[in-house]
Amino acid sequence: YSTLCRTEKTLEKDPAWKEVYKAQLLEHETRGVSRKLTQEELDSWEGPYFYISHMQLEQPKSESTPVRVVFNSSQKYKGVSLNSSLAKGPDCYNNNLLGMLIRFREFPIVMIGDIKKMYNTVRLENMEQHMHRFLWRDCDTSRKPDVWVITRVNLGDKPSGTIAITAKNNTAHMFSRLCPEAAQMLIYCCYTDDLINSINGDFKKALFLADKCE
């Protein structure tokens, strides 16, 4: 709660920051990345729960988004943080960056892209959502905060990269029958959510593979 109050005080000093911050949290709700818990859910929940804080991160190089909402899974409460209770996962899930850069220059036609909101496409189970509770009241300090939960993988979580990459690769394997070449590209030519590859053929083939990757 104290972190929320500090964030609100900071946002009150700059109306532009405040509106951008509110719009980002509203966009989280609209995309299904977060949701507000009802009083019934709060009263009936008997499992574990944990609250994480959120704060503004200044982005001086961005005119449209001067601040960004950041959820801090590493902030400790009574000596314990969410990240201190999570395993990172093996680094071997990510592809070798040097190998990707070499293959990137192998053929004449280059493909570059990224997977939009990759982390936020992986859903959290109900218990995991309650371990990602947070407080928000739309900067209305005249009332008590509502309790919200994050419903998708949070970028600030220690194992978020491993989880997102595993979900991407498993999805590519599941639908490889639709286009085996596109599936192989998603699995072996992505570094986290960035895709770089080169292919033989023409631009129509590149556009076809790009469409299948979507």
PDB file of C-alpha atoms in Angstrom:
ATOM      1  CA  TYR A   1       0.000   0.000   0.000  1.00  0.00           C
ATOM      2  CA  SER A   2       2.826   2.423   0.816  1.00  0.00           C
ATOM      3  CA  THR A   3       4.361   1.877  -2.641  1.00  0.00           C
ATOM      4  CA  LEU A   4       1.005   2.654  -4.271  1.00  0.00           C
ATOM      5  CA  CYS A   5       0.790   5.896  -2.280  1.00  0.00           C
ATOM      6  CA  ARG A   6       4.301   6.911  -3.328  1.00  0.00           C
ATOM      7  CA  THR A   7       3.490   6.165  -6.963  1.00  0.00           C
ATOM      8  CA  GLU A   8       0.296   8.231  -6.776  1.00  0.00           C
ATOM      9  CA  LYS A   9       2.180  11.191  -5.253  1.00  0.00           C
ATOM     10  CA  THR A  10       4.745  11.050  -8.037  1.00  0.00           C
ATOM     11  CA  LEU A  11       2.059  10.907 -10.714  1.00  0.00           C
ATOM     12  CA  GLU A  12       0.169  13.847  -9.187  1.00  0.00           C
ATOM     13  CA  LYS A  13       3.190  16.053  -9.875  1.00  0.00           C
ATOM     14  CA  ASP A  14       2.875  15.497 -13.634  1.00  0.00           C
ATOM     15  CA  PRO A  15      -0.636  15.239 -15.174  1.00  0.00           C
ATOM     16  CA  ALA A  16       0.778  13.833 -18.436  1.00  0.00           C
ATOM     17  CA  TRP A  17       2.521  11.003 -16.600  1.00  0.00           C
ATOM     18  CA  LYS A  18      -0.637  10.335 -14.619  1.00  0.00           C
ATOM     19  CA  GLU A  19      -2.834   9.972 -17.701  1.00  0.00           C
ATOM     20  CA  VAL A  20      -0.326   7.734 -19.498  1.00  0.00           C
ATOM     21  CA  TYR A  21      -0.005   5.518 -16.418  1.00  0.00           C
ATOM     22  CA  LYS A  22      -3.773   5.196 -16.021  1.00  0.00           C
ATOM     23  CA  ALA A  23      -4.169   4.453 -19.733  1.00  0.00           C
ATOM     24  CA  GLN A  24      -1.591   1.652 -19.557  1.00  0.00           C
ATOM     25  CA  LEU A  25      -3.335  -0.066 -16.652  1.00  0.00           C
ATOM     26  CA  LEU A  26      -6.663   0.313 -18.455  1.00  0.00           C
ATOM     27  CA  GLU A  27      -5.082  -1.258 -21.542  1.00  0.00           C
ATOM     28  CA  HIS A  28      -3.898  -4.156 -19.370  1.00  0.00           C
ATOM     29  CA  GLU A  29      -7.504  -4.752 -18.348  1.00  0.00           C
ATOM     30  CA  THR A  30      -8.811  -4.400 -21.911  1.00  0.00           C
ATOM     31  CA  ARG A  31      -6.287  -6.955 -23.233  1.00  0.00           C
ATOM     32  CA  GLY A  32      -7.105  -9.364 -20.418  1.00  0.00           C
ATOM     33  CA  VAL A  33      -3.677  -9.020 -18.788  1.00  0.00           C
ATOM     34  CA  SER A  34      -5.267  -7.993 -15.477  1.00  0.00           C
ATOM     35  CA  ARG A  35      -8.668  -8.085 -13.831  1.00  0.00           C
ATOM     36  CA  LYS A  36     -10.287  -6.711 -10.695  1.00  0.00           C
ATOM     37  CA  LEU A  37     -11.271  -9.229  -8.039  1.00  0.00           C
ATOM     38  CA  THR A  38     -14.801  -9.121  -6.700  1.00  0.00           C
ATOM     39  CA  GLN A  39     -15.437  -9.030  -2.966  1.00  0.00           C
ATOM     40  CA  GLU A  40     -16.911 -12.506  -3.265  1.00  0.00           C
ATOM     41  CA  GLU A  41     -13.662 -13.820  -4.767  1.00  0.00           C
ATOM     42  CA  LEU A  42     -11.636 -12.195  -2.006  1.00  0.00           C
ATOM     43  CA  ASP A  43     -13.858 -13.624   0.731  1.00  0.00           C
ATOM     44  CA  SER A  44     -14.021 -17.144  -0.717  1.00  0.00           C
ATOM     45  CA  TRP A  45     -10.346 -17.562  -1.653  1.00  0.00           C
ATOM     46  CA  GLU A  46      -8.633 -20.008   0.710  1.00  0.00           C
ATOM     47  CA  GLY A  47      -5.381 -20.536  -1.157  1.00  0.00           C
ATOM     48  CA  PRO A  48      -2.089 -18.642  -0.963  1.00  0.00           C
ATOM     49  CA  TYR A  49      -1.811 -15.060  -2.156  1.00  0.00           C
ATOM     50  CA  PHE A  50       0.867 -12.416  -2.510  1.00  0.00           C
ATOM     51  CA  TYR A  51       0.792  -8.711  -3.351  1.00  0.00           C
ATOM     52  CA  ILE A  52       3.320  -7.182  -5.741  1.00  0.00           C
ATOM     53  CA  SER A  53       3.844  -3.469  -6.192  1.00  0.00           C
ATOM     54  CA  HIS A  54       3.834  -1.414  -9.365  1.00  0.00           C
ATOM     55  CA  MET A  55       5.542   1.862 -10.092  1.00  0.00           C
ATOM     56  CA  GLN A  56       6.442   4.233 -12.884  1.00  0.00           C
ATOM     57  CA  LEU A  57       9.582   3.801 -14.961  1.00  0.00           C
ATOM     58  CA  GLU A  58      10.630   6.970 -16.724  1.00  0.00           C
ATOM     59  CA  GLN A  59      11.321   6.685 -20.460  1.00  0.00           C
ATOM     60  CA  PRO A  60      12.919  10.030 -21.434  1.00  0.00           C
ATOM     61  CA  LYS A  61      13.471   9.003 -25.072  1.00  0.00           C
ATOM     62  CA  SER A  62       9.778   8.319 -25.686  1.00  0.00           C
ATOM     63  CA  GLU A  63       7.447  11.247 -26.351  1.00  0.00           C
ATOM     64  CA  SER A  64       4.269   9.157 -26.509  1.00  0.00           C
ATOM     65  CA  THR A  65       5.042   7.040 -23.432  1.00  0.00           C
ATOM     66  CA  PRO A  66       7.091   9.120 -20.958  1.00  0.00           C
ATOM     67  CA  VAL A  67       6.477   6.554 -18.224  1.00  0.00           C
ATOM     68  CA  ARG A  68       5.823   2.820 -18.243  1.00  0.00           C
ATOM     69  CA  VAL A  69       4.061   0.659 -15.662  1.00  0.00           C
ATOM     70  CA  VAL A  70       6.450  -1.823 -14.057  1.00  0.00           C
ATOM     71  CA  PHE A  71       5.381  -4.620 -11.712  1.00  0.00           C
ATOM     72  CA  ASN A  72       8.102  -5.343  -9.179  1.00  0.00           C
ATOM     73  CA  SER A  73       8.183  -9.046  -8.352  1.00  0.00           C
ATOM     74  CA  SER A  74      11.497  -8.585  -6.540  1.00  0.00           C
ATOM     75  CA  GLN A  75      10.270  -6.186  -3.852  1.00  0.00           C
ATOM     76  CA  LYS A  76      10.442  -7.899  -0.467  1.00  0.00           C
ATOM     77  CA  TYR A  77       7.784  -8.093   2.226  1.00  0.00           C
ATOM     78  CA  LYS A  78       9.040  -9.368   5.583  1.00  0.00           C
ATOM     79  CA  GLY A  79      12.189 -10.581   3.843  1.00  0.00           C
ATOM     80  CA  VAL A  80      10.380 -12.484   1.069  1.00  0.00           C
ATOM     81  CA  SER A  81       9.656 -11.523  -2.522  1.00  0.00           C
ATOM     82  CA  LEU A  82       7.764 -13.422  -5.195  1.00  0.00           C
ATOM     83  CA  ASN A  83      10.964 -13.864  -7.214  1.00  0.00           C
ATOM     84  CA  SER A  84      12.820 -15.270  -4.219  1.00  0.00           C
ATOM     85  CA  SER A  85      10.309 -18.137  -4.253  1.00  0.00           C
ATOM     86  CA  LEU A  86      10.543 -18.854  -7.988  1.00  0.00           C
ATOM     87  CA  ALA A  87      13.102 -20.849  -9.961  1.00  0.00           C
ATOM     88  CA  LYS A  88      14.578 -19.130 -13.006  1.00  0.00           C
ATOM     89  CA  GLY A  89      14.612 -22.172 -15.264  1.00  0.00           C
ATOM     90  CA  PRO A  90      17.425 -23.366 -17.561  1.00  0.00           C
ATOM     91  CA  ASP A  91      19.082 -20.927 -19.971  1.00  0.00           C
ATOM     92  CA  CYS A  92      19.312 -23.634 -22.649  1.00  0.00           C
ATOM     93  CA  TYR A  93      15.746 -22.873 -23.765  1.00  0.00           C
ATOM     94  CA  ASN A  94      16.968 -19.785 -25.609  1.00  0.00           C
ATOM     95  CA  ASN A  95      18.730 -20.202 -28.951  1.00  0.00           C
ATOM     96  CA  ASN A  96      22.418 -19.469 -29.413  1.00  0.00           C
ATOM     97  CA  LEU A  97      22.631 -15.848 -30.518  1.00  0.00           C
ATOM     98  CA  LEU A  98      25.889 -16.292 -32.479  1.00  0.00           C
ATOM     99  CA  GLY A  99      24.436 -19.162 -34.483  1.00  0.00           C
ATOM    100  CA  MET A 100      21.345 -17.111 -35.302  1.00  0.00           C
ATOM    101  CA  LEU A 101      23.452 -14.163 -36.491  1.00  0.00           C
ATOM    102  CA  ILE A 102      25.487 -16.450 -38.760  1.00  0.00           C
ATOM    103  CA  ARG A 103      22.364 -18.030 -40.276  1.00  0.00           C
ATOM    104  CA  PHE A 104      20.916 -14.533 -40.670  1.00  0.00           C
ATOM    105  CA  ARG A 105      23.571 -13.835 -43.355  1.00  0.00           C
ATOM    106  CA  GLU A 106      23.378 -17.243 -45.035  1.00  0.00           C
ATOM    107  CA  PHE A 107      20.757 -16.557 -47.741  1.00  0.00           C
ATOM    108  CA  PRO A 108      19.843 -13.458 -49.783  1.00  0.00           C
ATOM    109  CA  ILE A 109      16.356 -12.754 -48.412  1.00  0.00           C
ATOM    110  CA  VAL A 110      16.254 -11.537 -44.819  1.00  0.00           C
ATOM    111  CA  MET A 111      13.322 -11.773 -42.407  1.00  0.00           C
ATOM    112  CA  ILE A 112      13.157  -9.729 -39.192  1.00  0.00           C
ATOM    113  CA  GLY A 113      10.246  -9.524 -36.784  1.00  0.00           C
ATOM    114  CA  ASP A 114       9.113  -9.830 -33.217  1.00  0.00           C
ATOM    115  CA  ILE A 115       6.301 -11.631 -31.429  1.00  0.00           C
ATOM    116  CA  LYS A 116       3.933  -8.971 -30.149  1.00  0.00           C
ATOM    117  CA  LYS A 117       3.315  -9.060 -26.374  1.00  0.00           C
ATOM    118  CA  MET A 118       4.813 -12.561 -26.195  1.00  0.00           C
ATOM    119  CA  TYR A 119       4.981 -12.749 -22.409  1.00  0.00           C
ATOM    120  CA  ASN A 120       1.395 -11.547 -22.036  1.00  0.00           C
ATOM    121  CA  THR A 121       0.044 -14.291 -24.311  1.00  0.00           C
ATOM    122  CA  VAL A 122       0.699 -16.999 -21.690  1.00  0.00           C
ATOM    123  CA  ARG A 123      -2.149 -17.344 -19.196  1.00  0.00           C
ATOM    124  CA  LEU A 124      -1.665 -17.862 -15.473  1.00  0.00           C
ATOM    125  CA  GLU A 125      -3.649 -20.419 -13.493  1.00  0.00           C
ATOM    126  CA  ASN A 126      -6.040 -19.162 -10.821  1.00  0.00           C
ATOM    127  CA  MET A 127      -3.645 -19.763  -7.935  1.00  0.00           C
ATOM    128  CA  GLU A 128      -0.825 -18.038  -9.835  1.00  0.00           C
ATOM    129  CA  GLN A 129      -3.090 -15.037 -10.391  1.00  0.00           C
ATOM    130  CA  HIS A 130      -3.637 -14.672  -6.647  1.00  0.00           C
ATOM    131  CA  MET A 131       0.136 -14.736  -6.190  1.00  0.00           C
ATOM    132  CA  HIS A 132       0.170 -11.658  -8.432  1.00  0.00           C
ATOM    133  CA  ARG A 133      -2.314  -9.453  -6.630  1.00  0.00           C
ATOM    134  CA  PHE A 134      -1.842  -5.693  -6.796  1.00  0.00           C
ATOM    135  CA  LEU A 135      -3.649  -2.572  -5.581  1.00  0.00           C
ATOM    136  CA  TRP A 136      -5.117   0.133  -7.842  1.00  0.00           C
ATOM    137  CA  ARG A 137      -7.781   2.837  -7.533  1.00  0.00           C
ATOM    138  CA  ASP A 138      -7.260   4.903 -10.687  1.00  0.00           C
ATOM    139  CA  CYS A 139      -5.367   7.534  -8.660  1.00  0.00           C
ATOM    140  CA  ASP A 140      -8.530   8.336  -6.674  1.00  0.00           C
ATOM    141  CA  THR A 141      -6.971   8.735  -3.230  1.00  0.00           C
ATOM    142  CA  SER A 142     -10.350   9.443  -1.622  1.00  0.00           C
ATOM    143  CA  ARG A 143     -11.206   5.724  -1.533  1.00  0.00           C
ATOM    144  CA  LYS A 144      -9.647   2.405  -0.635  1.00  0.00           C
ATOM    145  CA  PRO A 145      -7.748   0.609  -3.407  1.00  0.00           C
ATOM    146  CA  ASP A 146      -9.331  -2.251  -5.301  1.00  0.00           C
ATOM    147  CA  VAL A 147      -7.562  -5.599  -5.437  1.00  0.00           C
ATOM    148  CA  TRP A 148      -6.489  -6.697  -8.894  1.00  0.00           C
ATOM    149  CA  VAL A 149      -4.600  -9.709 -10.239  1.00  0.00           C
ATOM    150  CA  ILE A 150      -2.266 -10.198 -13.169  1.00  0.00           C
ATOM    151  CA  THR A 151      -3.671 -12.939 -15.407  1.00  0.00           C
ATOM    152  CA  ARG A 152      -0.754 -13.395 -17.831  1.00  0.00           C
ATOM    153  CA  VAL A 153       2.966 -14.022 -17.443  1.00  0.00           C
ATOM    154  CA  ASN A 154       4.591 -10.944 -15.946  1.00  0.00           C
ATOM    155  CA  LEU A 155       7.838  -9.707 -17.505  1.00  0.00           C
ATOM    156  CA  GLY A 156       9.294  -9.012 -14.056  1.00  0.00           C
ATOM    157  CA  ASP A 157       8.971 -12.623 -12.857  1.00  0.00           C
ATOM    158  CA  LYS A 158      12.245 -14.559 -12.665  1.00  0.00           C
ATOM    159  CA  PRO A 159      11.083 -17.492 -14.879  1.00  0.00           C
ATOM    160  CA  SER A 160       9.073 -15.363 -17.337  1.00  0.00           C
ATOM    161  CA  GLY A 161      11.552 -15.823 -20.198  1.00  0.00           C
ATOM    162  CA  THR A 162      11.703 -19.602 -19.869  1.00  0.00           C
ATOM    163  CA  ILE A 163       7.904 -19.855 -19.584  1.00  0.00           C
ATOM    164  CA  ALA A 164       7.265 -17.672 -22.652  1.00  0.00           C
ATOM    165  CA  ILE A 165       9.870 -19.453 -24.804  1.00  0.00           C
ATOM    166  CA  THR A 166       8.544 -22.885 -23.800  1.00  0.00           C
ATOM    167  CA  ALA A 167       4.982 -21.817 -24.647  1.00  0.00           C
ATOM    168  CA  LYS A 168       6.138 -20.472 -28.031  1.00  0.00           C
ATOM    169  CA  ASN A 169       8.015 -23.642 -28.923  1.00  0.00           C
ATOM    170  CA  ASN A 170       5.214 -25.940 -27.767  1.00  0.00           C
ATOM    171  CA  THR A 171       2.700 -23.949 -29.818  1.00  0.00           C
ATOM    172  CA  ALA A 172       4.930 -24.188 -32.892  1.00  0.00           C
ATOM    173  CA  HIS A 173       5.224 -27.974 -32.421  1.00  0.00           C
ATOM    174  CA  MET A 174       1.447 -28.348 -31.961  1.00  0.00           C
ATOM    175  CA  PHE A 175       0.627 -26.562 -35.232  1.00  0.00           C
ATOM    176  CA  SER A 176       3.666 -27.592 -37.278  1.00  0.00           C
ATOM    177  CA  ARG A 177       1.403 -29.562 -39.628  1.00  0.00           C
ATOM    178  CA  LEU A 178       0.064 -26.252 -40.989  1.00  0.00           C
ATOM    179  CA  CYS A 179       3.523 -25.144 -42.136  1.00  0.00           C
ATOM    180  CA  PRO A 180       6.577 -27.105 -40.953  1.00  0.00           C
ATOM    181  CA  GLU A 181       9.020 -24.462 -42.222  1.00  0.00           C
ATOM    182  CA  ALA A 182       7.314 -21.659 -40.303  1.00  0.00           C
ATOM    183  CA  ALA A 183       7.248 -23.829 -37.164  1.00  0.00           C
ATOM    184  CA  GLN A 184      10.980 -24.537 -37.467  1.00  0.00           C
ATOM    185  CA  MET A 185      11.644 -20.832 -37.900  1.00  0.00           C
ATOM    186  CA  LEU A 186       9.703 -19.950 -34.736  1.00  0.00           C
ATOM    187  CA  ILE A 187      11.570 -22.596 -32.744  1.00  0.00           C
ATOM    188  CA  TYR A 188      15.139 -22.159 -34.000  1.00  0.00           C
ATOM    189  CA  CYS A 189      15.304 -18.588 -35.366  1.00  0.00           C
ATOM    190  CA  CYS A 190      13.921 -16.661 -32.395  1.00  0.00           C
ATOM    191  CA  TYR A 191      15.930 -15.122 -29.594  1.00  0.00           C
ATOM    192  CA  THR A 192      13.274 -14.707 -26.913  1.00  0.00           C
ATOM    193  CA  ASP A 193      10.632 -12.765 -28.913  1.00  0.00           C
ATOM    194  CA  ASP A 194      12.873 -11.457 -31.733  1.00  0.00           C
ATOM    195  CA  LEU A 195      12.950 -13.366 -35.004  1.00  0.00           C
ATOM    196  CA  ILE A 196      15.809 -13.131 -37.509  1.00  0.00           C
ATOM    197  CA  ASN A 197      16.248 -15.478 -40.434  1.00  0.00           C
ATOM    198  CA  SER A 198      17.325 -15.649 -44.065  1.00  0.00           C
ATOM    199  CA  ILE A 199      15.796 -17.800 -46.764  1.00  0.00           C
ATOM    200  CA  ASN A 200      16.326 -18.921 -50.340  1.00  0.00           C
ATOM    201  CA  GLY A 201      13.538 -18.168 -52.766  1.00  0.00           C
ATOM    202  CA  ASP A 202      11.544 -15.017 -53.455  1.00  0.00           C
ATOM    203  CA  PHE A 203       9.675 -12.367 -51.501  1.00  0.00           C
ATOM    204  CA  LYS A 204       6.391 -14.227 -51.932  1.00  0.00           C
ATOM    205  CA  LYS A 205       7.824 -17.110 -49.917  1.00  0.00           C
ATOM    206  CA  ALA A 206       9.001 -14.704 -47.208  1.00  0.00           C
ATOM    207  CA  LEU A 207       5.537 -13.127 -47.004  1.00  0.00           C
ATOM    208  CA  PHE A 208       3.940 -16.574 -46.899  1.00  0.00           C
ATOM    209  CA  LEU A 209       6.166 -17.686 -44.001  1.00  0.00           C
ATOM    210  CA  ALA A 210       5.555 -14.419 -42.162  1.00  0.00           C
ATOM    211  CA  ASP A 211       1.815 -14.928 -42.506  1.00  0.00           C
ATOM    212  CA  LYS A 212       2.054 -18.498 -41.194  1.00  0.00           C
ATOM    213  CA  CYS A 213       4.141 -17.374 -38.213  1.00  0.00           C
ATOM    214  CA  GLU A 214       1.318 -15.055 -37.192  1.00  0.00           C
TER     215      GLU A 214
END
